[in-house]
Coordinates of C-alpha atoms in Angstrom, one line a residue:
M1171 CA 49.0 -70.9 53.3
M1172 CA 45.2 -71.0 53.3
W1173 CA 45.2 -68.0 55.6
N1174 CA 47.3 -66.0 53.3
Y1175 CA 45.2 -66.9 50.4
L1176 CA 42.0 -65.8 52.2
C1177 CA 43.6 -62.5 53.1
R1178 CA 44.6 -61.8 49.5
L1179 CA 41.1 -62.7 48.4
Y1180 CA 39.5 -60.4 51.0
S1181 CA 41.9 -57.6 50.0
N1182 CA 41.1 -58.0 46.4
F1183 CA 37.3 -58.0 47.1
M1184 CA 37.6 -54.8 49.2
F1185 CA 39.6 -53.1 46.4
W1186 CA 37.0 -54.2 43.9
C1187 CA 34.2 -52.7 46.1
L1188 CA 36.1 -49.5 46.5
G1189 CA 36.4 -49.4 42.7
V1190 CA 32.7 -49.9 42.1
D1191 CA 31.9 -47.2 44.6
R1192 CA 34.4 -44.8 42.9
H1193 CA 32.9 -45.6 39.5
K1194 CA 29.4 -45.0 40.8
S1195 CA 30.5 -41.7 42.2
I1196 CA 32.1 -40.7 38.9
I1197 CA 28.9 -41.7 37.0
K1198 CA 26.8 -39.7 39.4
K1199 CA 29.0 -36.7 39.1
R1200 CA 29.0 -36.9 35.3
Q1201 CA 25.2 -37.2 35.3
Q1202 CA 25.0 -34.1 37.5
E1203 CA 27.3 -32.3 35.1
I1204 CA 25.1 -33.4 32.1
E1205 CA 21.9 -32.2 33.8
S1206 CA 23.5 -28.9 34.7
F1207 CA 24.8 -28.4 31.2
K1208 CA 21.4 -29.4 29.8
A1209 CA 19.6 -26.8 32.0
Y1210 CA 22.2 -24.2 31.0
S1211 CA 21.7 -25.0 27.3
E1212 CA 17.9 -24.8 27.5
K1213 CA 18.2 -21.5 29.3
H1214 CA 20.7 -20.2 26.8
S1215 CA 18.5 -21.4 23.9
Q1216 CA 15.5 -19.7 25.3
I1217 CA 17.4 -16.4 25.7
N1218 CA 18.6 -16.7 22.1
K1219 CA 15.1 -17.4 20.9
E1220 CA 13.7 -14.4 22.7
I1221 CA 16.5 -12.2 21.3
R1222 CA 15.8 -13.4 17.7
L1223 CA 12.1 -12.9 18.2
Q1224 CA 12.7 -9.4 19.5
N1225 CA 15.0 -8.6 16.6
L1226 CA 12.5 -9.9 14.1
T1227 CA 9.8 -7.8 15.7
D1228 CA 12.0 -4.7 15.6
K1229 CA 12.7 -5.3 11.9
V1230 CA 9.0 -5.8 11.0
N1231 CA 8.1 -2.6 12.9
R1232 CA 10.8 -0.6 11.2
A1233 CA 9.7 -2.0 7.8
L1234 CA 6.1 -1.0 8.5
Q1235 CA 7.2 2.5 9.5
I1236 CA 9.2 2.9 6.3
K1237 CA 6.3 1.6 4.2
E1238 CA 3.9 4.1 5.9
Q1239 CA 6.4 6.9 5.2
V1240 CA 7.6 6.1 1.7
I1241 CA 5.1 3.8 -0.1
P1242 CA 1.7 5.3 -1.0
V1243 CA -1.4 3.3 -0.2
E1244 CA -2.1 0.8 -2.9
E1245 CA -5.1 1.5 -5.0
A1246 CA -7.9 -1.0 -4.9
E1247 CA -8.2 -3.4 -7.8
E1248 CA -10.4 -2.3 -10.7
E1249 CA -13.9 -3.6 -10.5
L1250 CA -14.3 -5.7 -13.6
P1251 CA -17.6 -5.8 -15.5
E1252 CA -19.5 -8.8 -14.4
L1253 CA -20.5 -11.2 -17.1
T1254 CA -24.3 -12.0 -17.1
A1255 CA -26.0 -15.3 -17.6
A1256 CA -27.0 -14.2 -21.1
Q1257 CA -23.4 -13.3 -22.0
Y1258 CA -22.1 -16.7 -20.7
K1259 CA -24.7 -18.4 -22.9
I1260 CA -23.2 -16.6 -25.9
I1261 CA -19.7 -17.6 -24.8
D1262 CA -20.7 -21.3 -24.4
N1263 CA -22.4 -21.4 -27.8
A1264 CA -19.2 -20.0 -29.4
F1265 CA -17.4 -23.2 -28.6
K1266 CA -20.2 -25.5 -29.9
G1267 CA -20.4 -26.6 -33.5
N1268 CA -18.2 -26.9 -36.6
P1269 CA -14.7 -25.8 -35.8
S1270 CA -14.3 -24.3 -39.4
E1271 CA -17.4 -22.1 -39.1
V1272 CA -16.7 -18.4 -39.4
L1273 CA -18.3 -16.7 -36.4
V1274 CA -17.1 -13.1 -37.0
R1275 CA -16.2 -11.1 -40.0
K1276 CA -14.7 -7.7 -39.2
F1277 CA -11.5 -5.7 -39.9
N1278 CA -10.9 -7.8 -43.0
L1279 CA -10.4 -10.8 -40.6
N1280 CA -12.4 -14.0 -40.3
I1281 CA -12.6 -15.6 -36.9
T1282 CA -13.6 -19.2 -36.9
R1283 CA -14.8 -21.4 -34.0
R1284 CA -11.4 -23.1 -34.1
D1285 CA -9.7 -19.7 -33.5
L1286 CA -12.0 -18.9 -30.5
C1287 CA -11.2 -22.3 -29.0
T1288 CA -7.7 -21.0 -28.4
L1289 CA -9.3 -19.0 -25.7
A1290 CA -10.7 -22.0 -23.9
G1291 CA -9.1 -23.6 -20.9
L1292 CA -5.3 -23.2 -21.0
N1293 CA -4.9 -23.1 -24.8
W1294 CA -2.4 -20.8 -26.4
L1295 CA -3.8 -17.8 -28.2
N1296 CA -3.2 -17.8 -32.0
D1297 CA -2.4 -14.8 -34.3
E1298 CA -6.0 -14.4 -35.5
V1299 CA -7.4 -13.9 -32.1
I1300 CA -4.6 -11.5 -31.0
N1301 CA -4.8 -9.5 -34.3
F1302 CA -8.6 -9.2 -34.0
Y1303 CA -8.3 -8.0 -30.4
M1304 CA -5.7 -5.4 -31.3
N1305 CA -8.2 -4.1 -33.9
L1306 CA -10.9 -3.8 -31.2
I1307 CA -8.5 -1.7 -29.2
I1308 CA -7.9 0.6 -32.2
E1309 CA -11.6 0.9 -32.8
R1310 CA -12.3 1.8 -29.2
S1311 CA -9.7 4.6 -29.4
K1312 CA -11.5 6.0 -32.5
Q1313 CA -14.9 5.9 -30.8
S1314 CA -13.7 7.3 -27.4
P1315 CA -12.1 10.8 -27.8
D1316 CA -11.1 10.7 -24.1
R1317 CA -9.0 7.6 -24.6
P1318 CA -5.4 7.7 -25.9
K1319 CA -5.4 7.7 -29.7
T1320 CA -4.0 4.2 -30.4
F1321 CA -2.7 2.2 -33.3
A1322 CA -1.6 -1.5 -33.2
F1323 CA 0.5 -3.5 -35.5
N1324 CA -0.4 -7.1 -36.2
T1325 CA 1.6 -10.1 -34.9
F1326 CA 3.7 -10.3 -38.1
F1327 CA 5.2 -6.9 -37.8
Y1328 CA 7.9 -7.7 -35.3
P1329 CA 9.3 -10.8 -37.1
K1330 CA 9.5 -8.9 -40.3
L1331 CA 11.2 -6.0 -38.6
L1332 CA 13.9 -8.3 -37.4
K1333 CA 14.2 -10.1 -40.7
D1334 CA 14.1 -7.2 -43.2
G1335 CA 14.6 -4.1 -41.1
P1336 CA 12.5 -0.9 -41.3
Q1337 CA 12.9 -0.7 -45.1
G1338 CA 10.8 -3.9 -45.4
L1339 CA 7.9 -2.2 -43.6
R1340 CA 7.6 1.0 -45.5
R1341 CA 4.3 -0.1 -47.2
W1342 CA 2.7 -1.1 -43.9
T1343 CA 1.9 2.5 -43.0
K1344 CA 0.7 3.9 -46.4
R1345 CA -2.7 4.9 -44.9
V1346 CA -1.7 5.7 -41.3
D1347 CA 0.5 8.3 -39.7
L1348 CA 2.0 6.8 -36.6
F1349 CA 3.2 10.1 -35.3
E1350 CA -0.4 11.4 -35.0
H1351 CA -1.1 8.8 -32.4
D1352 CA -0.6 8.7 -28.6
M1353 CA 0.3 5.0 -28.4
I1354 CA 1.4 2.1 -30.5
C1355 CA 0.9 -1.5 -29.5
I1356 CA 3.2 -4.2 -30.9
P1357 CA 2.5 -7.9 -30.1
I1358 CA 5.8 -9.7 -29.8
H1359 CA 6.0 -13.4 -30.6
L1360 CA 9.1 -15.2 -29.4
G1361 CA 8.3 -18.5 -30.9
M1362 CA 6.7 -20.1 -27.8
H1363 CA 5.9 -16.9 -25.9
W1364 CA 3.9 -13.7 -26.4
C1365 CA 4.9 -10.3 -25.0
M1366 CA 3.7 -6.8 -25.6
A1367 CA 5.6 -3.7 -26.5
I1368 CA 4.1 -0.2 -26.1
I1369 CA 5.3 3.0 -27.7
D1370 CA 4.0 6.0 -25.9
F1371 CA 4.7 9.3 -27.7
R1372 CA 3.2 11.3 -24.8
D1373 CA 6.1 10.5 -22.4
Q1374 CA 8.5 9.5 -25.2
S1375 CA 8.9 5.9 -24.0
I1376 CA 9.1 2.4 -25.5
R1377 CA 8.3 -0.2 -22.9
Y1378 CA 8.4 -4.0 -23.0
Y1379 CA 6.0 -6.1 -21.0
D1380 CA 6.8 -9.8 -20.4
S1381 CA 4.6 -11.8 -18.1
M1382 CA 7.5 -14.1 -17.4
G1383 CA 9.8 -11.3 -16.3
G1384 CA 12.1 -11.4 -19.3
S1385 CA 14.0 -8.5 -20.9
N1386 CA 14.4 -7.8 -24.6
D1387 CA 16.8 -4.9 -25.3
R1388 CA 17.0 -6.0 -28.9
C1389 CA 13.3 -5.4 -29.3
L1390 CA 13.5 -2.0 -27.7
R1391 CA 16.4 -0.9 -29.9
A1392 CA 14.7 -2.2 -33.1
L1393 CA 11.5 -0.3 -32.3
K1394 CA 13.4 2.9 -31.7
Q1395 CA 15.3 2.5 -35.0
Y1396 CA 12.1 1.8 -36.7
L1397 CA 10.6 5.1 -35.5
E1398 CA 13.6 7.0 -36.8
A1399 CA 13.4 5.3 -40.2
E1400 CA 9.7 5.7 -40.4
H1401 CA 9.8 9.4 -39.7
L1402 CA 12.6 9.9 -42.2
D1403 CA 10.6 8.0 -44.8
K1404 CA 7.2 9.6 -44.2
K1405 CA 8.2 13.1 -42.9
K1406 CA 11.5 13.5 -44.7
T1407 CA 13.1 14.8 -41.5
P1408 CA 15.1 13.1 -38.8
F1409 CA 13.2 12.0 -35.7
D1410 CA 15.0 12.8 -32.4
T1411 CA 14.8 9.8 -30.1
S1412 CA 17.6 10.9 -27.8
D1413 CA 15.1 11.6 -24.9
F1414 CA 13.2 8.4 -25.4
T1415 CA 13.1 6.0 -22.4
L1416 CA 13.6 2.3 -23.3
E1417 CA 12.4 0.1 -20.5
N1418 CA 11.9 -3.6 -19.7
V1419 CA 9.0 -3.2 -17.2
K1420 CA 9.5 -5.5 -14.2
D1421 CA 6.9 -4.5 -11.6
I1422 CA 4.0 -6.2 -13.5
P1423 CA 1.8 -9.3 -13.0
Q1424 CA 3.4 -12.6 -13.8
Q1425 CA 1.9 -15.7 -15.2
M1426 CA 1.8 -18.8 -13.1
N1427 CA 1.6 -21.3 -16.0
G1428 CA 3.0 -21.8 -19.4
S1429 CA 0.0 -21.0 -21.5
D1430 CA -1.4 -17.6 -20.5
C1431 CA 1.3 -15.4 -22.1
G1432 CA -1.0 -14.3 -24.9
M1433 CA -3.7 -13.4 -22.4
F1434 CA -1.4 -11.3 -20.4
S1435 CA 0.0 -9.5 -23.5
C1436 CA -3.5 -8.6 -24.7
T1437 CA -4.6 -7.5 -21.2
F1438 CA -1.5 -5.4 -20.8
A1439 CA -2.5 -3.6 -24.1
E1440 CA -6.2 -3.3 -23.1
Y1441 CA -5.3 -1.7 -19.8
L1442 CA -2.5 0.6 -20.9
T1443 CA -4.5 2.0 -23.9
R1444 CA -7.0 3.4 -21.5
D1445 CA -4.4 4.6 -19.0
A1446 CA -5.7 2.1 -16.4
K1447 CA -3.6 0.9 -13.5
I1448 CA -2.4 -2.7 -14.0
T1449 CA -4.1 -4.4 -11.1
F1450 CA -5.0 -7.8 -12.6
S1451 CA -3.3 -11.1 -11.8
Q1452 CA -3.1 -14.7 -12.8
E1453 CA -6.3 -15.5 -11.0
N1454 CA -8.2 -13.2 -13.3
M1455 CA -7.2 -15.0 -16.5
P1456 CA -10.2 -17.4 -16.7
Y1457 CA -12.5 -14.4 -16.5
F1458 CA -10.5 -12.5 -19.1
R1459 CA -10.6 -15.5 -21.5
N1460 CA -14.4 -15.6 -21.3
K1461 CA -14.6 -11.8 -21.6
M1462 CA -12.5 -11.9 -24.7
V1463 CA -14.6 -14.5 -26.3
F1464 CA -17.7 -12.4 -25.8
E1465 CA -15.9 -9.2 -27.0
I1466 CA -14.7 -10.9 -30.2
V1467 CA -18.1 -12.5 -31.0
T1468 CA -19.9 -9.2 -30.4
G1469 CA -17.2 -7.2 -32.1
E1470 CA -16.6 -4.6 -29.4
L1471 CA -14.8 -4.2 -26.0
L1472 CA -16.9 -4.3 -22.9
I1473 CA -15.0 -1.4 -21.3
K1474 CA -15.6 1.6 -23.7

């Protein structure tokens, strides 16, 4: 009995040993398969990476070739007039003192220190500052025969046009013939946002400039209808606008904050009314704010 028991015990032990060996062999085989698969995956991944890199390189090269063939070389940014230490002193003094003090009287407008402070930091421009600046643009066109002959409406024109229609604005042009001008600037106030519309009679266009990329077809149509009504009222003949281009201009500088819309609008007008390429950007706005303070205080634009 004891002998049989020992034999069974030995047999079971040997069977267990064989099982352990077989298990080790299976584990080793699986490890080899894993290592082999890992090596294959790494090689495959490297091949894919090289293919993607080559495809990207090919695309970039093709894009550069197309750009060289189709897109003209960009013009250098306009060199802006540098503000001197003496000019900066005038600018600094404009912000110091009684906010209610009138600093400038011109164009039947009074600009107070409080008005000028809307040009400081990231403040929103008010109507007085924008209207005064539009008058500076008009004055420059009168004094510079080589510049487009320009007229500008004030900031209250567009809201009244929408409210009362062209008939509500007939008296606004008693002393001016719009159709003798090359360009008309119309500041557009949308409650919390300033934009600029430009009528250019030279190429028969009405264009809308929004530094936040918006479109305003209603504005474009309203201005076209205003021109038709104004011509009929003042000239007593229909005005053919069938060839006019109405455009929401998109390829223009965009503001990177919520407060520089008025600055962008005025700067669009200043550039366009001297037929300058629009090359400024958001980073130029602190400079333009200081420049505008100096221009308003002295009563003339720096760029003649």
